[in-house]
Amino acid sequence: MKALLLIDIQNGFCPGGNLPVPEGDQVVPVANALIDSGKYDLVLASQDWHPAAHGSFASAHPGKKPFEMGMLSGKPQMMWPDHCVQNTDDARLHPHLHADGIDFIQQKGQNPDVDSYSAFRDNDQAALTGLAAHLRAEGVTALDLCGLATDYCVKFSALDAVEMLPGVTVRFIEDASRGIDPAGVQAAIGEMRTRGVAIISSEEALA
Ligand code: VGL
Ligand code: ZN
């Protein structure tokens, strides 16, 4: 049972969005080729889905500016621009993404007091989204991940997949992903590889 997990391919993370990832929209045609390939038994997508005034937003912390470090519930937290607020255009999946081919959408980041980079659980690892249980119930044995952003939500989702789904082969599709910070992307790829995530190209995924 092979599954594809598309991470946060939303307007907010594409050029013109509130937290744009450089070239974020360029993952869309690659993701569409993967969705349409027939290689996957199951296609899933995650969606960053914050309430207004989420605690990861700089705007919720007087005096803080986006991309500074701050604190959230007693832990260091990157202060993000307001992004992917529930039911706004910023939170919608990219309009060119072949949404008809997506079987399941996992929303995350609803708790205002904790951020949730991973599609599997909050950053404090306390609350689970239920995605791991869903993949287990579907009998998934191989999981390919890609999307936005490599150095945040894709990385944390891949590492959680390895930890929470023992026995499942986890692969990161590099050219179907983009990151916020180039040095962060290189570090993320190294960390994923070290933890047992295979780094592949979409060509390899489609072969
Ligand atoms: C993300 C920062 C804040 C992501 C989400 O999708 O990588 N990054 N929220
Ligand atoms: Zn977010």
GROMACS .gro file of C-alpha atoms in nm, residues 64-205:
model
  142
   64LYS     CA    1   0.759   4.118   1.803
   65LYS     CA    2   0.832   4.123   1.430
   66PRO     CA    3   0.796   3.829   1.188
   67PHE     CA    4   1.099   3.597   1.167
   68GLU     CA    5   1.222   3.691   1.516
   69MET     CA    6   1.228   3.430   1.789
   70GLY     CA    7   0.970   3.464   2.063
   71MET     CA    8   0.808   3.238   2.319
   72LEU     CA    9   0.490   3.033   2.302
   73SER     CA   10   0.360   2.841   2.603
   74GLY     CA   11   0.706   2.867   2.762
   75LYS     CA   12   0.900   2.737   2.460
   76PRO     CA   13   1.108   2.921   2.195
   77GLN     CA   14   0.894   2.984   1.888
   78MET     CA   15   0.961   3.145   1.551
   79MET     CA   16   0.733   3.445   1.510
   80TRP     CA   17   0.559   3.401   1.174
   81PRO     CA   18   0.359   3.648   0.972
   82ASP     CA   19  -0.015   3.581   1.000
   83HIS     CA   20  -0.073   3.293   0.757
   84CYS     CA   21  -0.317   3.019   0.659
   85VAL     CA   22  -0.600   3.148   0.874
   86GLN     CA   23  -0.897   2.911   0.860
   87ASN     CA   24  -1.143   2.973   0.576
   88THR     CA   25  -0.932   3.243   0.409
   89ASP     CA   26  -0.792   3.231   0.056
   90ASP     CA   27  -0.441   3.210   0.209
   91ALA     CA   28  -0.530   2.872   0.364
   92ARG     CA   29  -0.674   2.717   0.048
   93LEU     CA   30  -0.476   2.453  -0.140
   94HIS     CA   31  -0.308   2.599  -0.451
   95PRO     CA   32  -0.581   2.637  -0.715
   96HIS     CA   33  -0.382   2.443  -0.978
   97LEU     CA   34  -0.324   2.142  -0.753
   98HIS     CA   35  -0.522   1.842  -0.880
   99ALA     CA   36  -0.744   1.831  -0.572
  100ASP     CA   37  -0.977   1.573  -0.732
  101GLY     CA   38  -0.695   1.321  -0.691
  102ILE     CA   39  -0.657   1.385  -0.317
  103ASP     CA   40  -0.832   1.122  -0.101
  104PHE     CA   41  -0.785   1.275   0.244
  105ILE     CA   42  -0.696   1.615   0.388
  106GLN     CA   43  -0.536   1.644   0.732
  107GLN     CA   44  -0.573   1.989   0.884
  108LYS     CA   45  -0.331   2.098   1.160
  109GLY     CA   46  -0.229   2.400   1.367
  110GLN     CA   47  -0.574   2.471   1.514
  111ASN     CA   48  -0.455   2.498   1.877
  112PRO     CA   49  -0.359   2.866   1.932
  113ASP     CA   50  -0.117   2.774   2.215
  114VAL     CA   51   0.115   2.541   2.021
  115ASP     CA   52   0.250   2.530   1.665
  116SER     CA   53   0.217   2.218   1.453
  117TYR     CA   54   0.476   2.183   1.178
  118SER     CA   55   0.423   1.808   1.149
  119ALA     CA   56   0.107   1.669   0.992
  120PHE     CA   57   0.119   1.397   1.260
  121ARG     CA   58   0.134   1.590   1.590
  122ASP     CA   59   0.181   1.929   1.755
  123ASN     CA   60   0.537   2.058   1.810
  124ASP     CA   61   0.519   1.969   2.180
  125GLN     CA   62   0.433   1.613   2.069
  126ALA     CA   63   0.135   1.606   2.307
  127ALA     CA   64  -0.167   1.605   2.073
  128LEU     CA   65  -0.182   1.373   1.771
  129THR     CA   66  -0.369   1.473   1.455
  130GLY     CA   67  -0.481   1.116   1.390
  131LEU     CA   68  -0.294   1.089   1.059
  132ALA     CA   69  -0.065   0.808   1.178
  133ALA     CA   70  -0.366   0.602   1.291
  134HIS     CA   71  -0.534   0.669   0.955
  135LEU     CA   72  -0.229   0.549   0.760
  136ARG     CA   73  -0.200   0.239   0.981
  137ALA     CA   74  -0.569   0.162   0.934
  138GLU     CA   75  -0.526   0.192   0.555
  139GLY     CA   76  -0.234  -0.053   0.572
  140VAL     CA   77   0.018   0.190   0.427
  141THR     CA   78   0.364   0.034   0.392
  142ALA     CA   79   0.541   0.306   0.190
  143LEU     CA   80   0.503   0.681   0.224
  144ASP     CA   81   0.643   0.947  -0.010
  145LEU     CA   82   0.634   1.309   0.112
  146CYS     CA   83   0.686   1.643  -0.056
  147GLY     CA   84   0.562   2.001  -0.048
  148LEU     CA   85   0.620   2.315   0.158
  149ALA     CA   86   0.829   2.400   0.342
  150THR     CA   87   1.119   2.152   0.333
  151ASP     CA   88   1.290   2.301   0.641
  152TYR     CA   89   0.974   2.312   0.854
  153CYS     CA   90   0.657   2.116   0.788
  154VAL     CA   91   0.798   1.864   0.540
  155LYS     CA   92   1.097   1.780   0.760
  156PHE     CA   93   0.897   1.742   1.081
  157SER     CA   94   0.633   1.532   0.904
  158ALA     CA   95   0.898   1.301   0.755
  159LEU     CA   96   1.077   1.255   1.089
  160ASP     CA   97   0.747   1.183   1.264
  161ALA     CA   98   0.650   0.935   0.992
  162VAL     CA   99   0.971   0.739   1.057
  163GLU     CA  100   0.916   0.745   1.434
  164MET     CA  101   0.540   0.685   1.445
  165LEU     CA  102   0.505   0.436   1.158
  166PRO     CA  103   0.768   0.169   1.226
  167GLY     CA  104   0.823  -0.057   0.927
  168VAL     CA  105   0.695   0.199   0.677
  169THR     CA  106   0.943   0.309   0.409
  170VAL     CA  107   0.958   0.690   0.410
  171ARG     CA  108   1.095   0.890   0.115
  172PHE     CA  109   1.130   1.268   0.060
  173ILE     CA  110   1.083   1.389  -0.298
  174GLU     CA  111   1.329   1.676  -0.326
  175ASP     CA  112   1.223   1.846  -0.651
  176ALA     CA  113   0.857   1.838  -0.544
  177SER     CA  114   0.950   2.049  -0.240
  178ARG     CA  115   1.083   2.397  -0.161
  179GLY     CA  116   1.212   2.554   0.161
  180ILE     CA  117   1.217   2.888   0.336
  181ASP     CA  118   1.593   2.915   0.404
  182PRO     CA  119   1.859   2.750   0.179
  183ALA     CA  120   2.089   2.660   0.472
  184GLY     CA  121   1.788   2.524   0.659
  185VAL     CA  122   1.695   2.309   0.359
  186GLN     CA  123   2.042   2.152   0.344
  187ALA     CA  124   2.034   2.085   0.720
  188ALA     CA  125   1.683   1.938   0.692
  189ILE     CA  126   1.786   1.703   0.412
  190GLY     CA  127   2.087   1.587   0.616
  191GLU     CA  128   1.871   1.531   0.922
  192MET     CA  129   1.608   1.338   0.727
  193ARG     CA  130   1.874   1.116   0.566
  194THR     CA  131   2.038   1.048   0.906
  195ARG     CA  132   1.703   0.946   1.052
  196GLY     CA  133   1.628   0.697   0.774
  197VAL     CA  134   1.433   0.900   0.520
  198ALA     CA  135   1.538   0.824   0.160
  199ILE     CA  136   1.599   1.138  -0.050
  200ILE     CA  137   1.468   1.085  -0.403
  201SER     CA  138   1.366   1.279  -0.715
  202SER     CA  139   1.020   1.281  -0.871
  203GLU     CA  140   1.175   1.090  -1.162
  204GLU     CA  141   1.263   0.808  -0.922
  205ALA     CA  142   0.916   0.825  -0.763
   0.00000   0.00000   0.00000
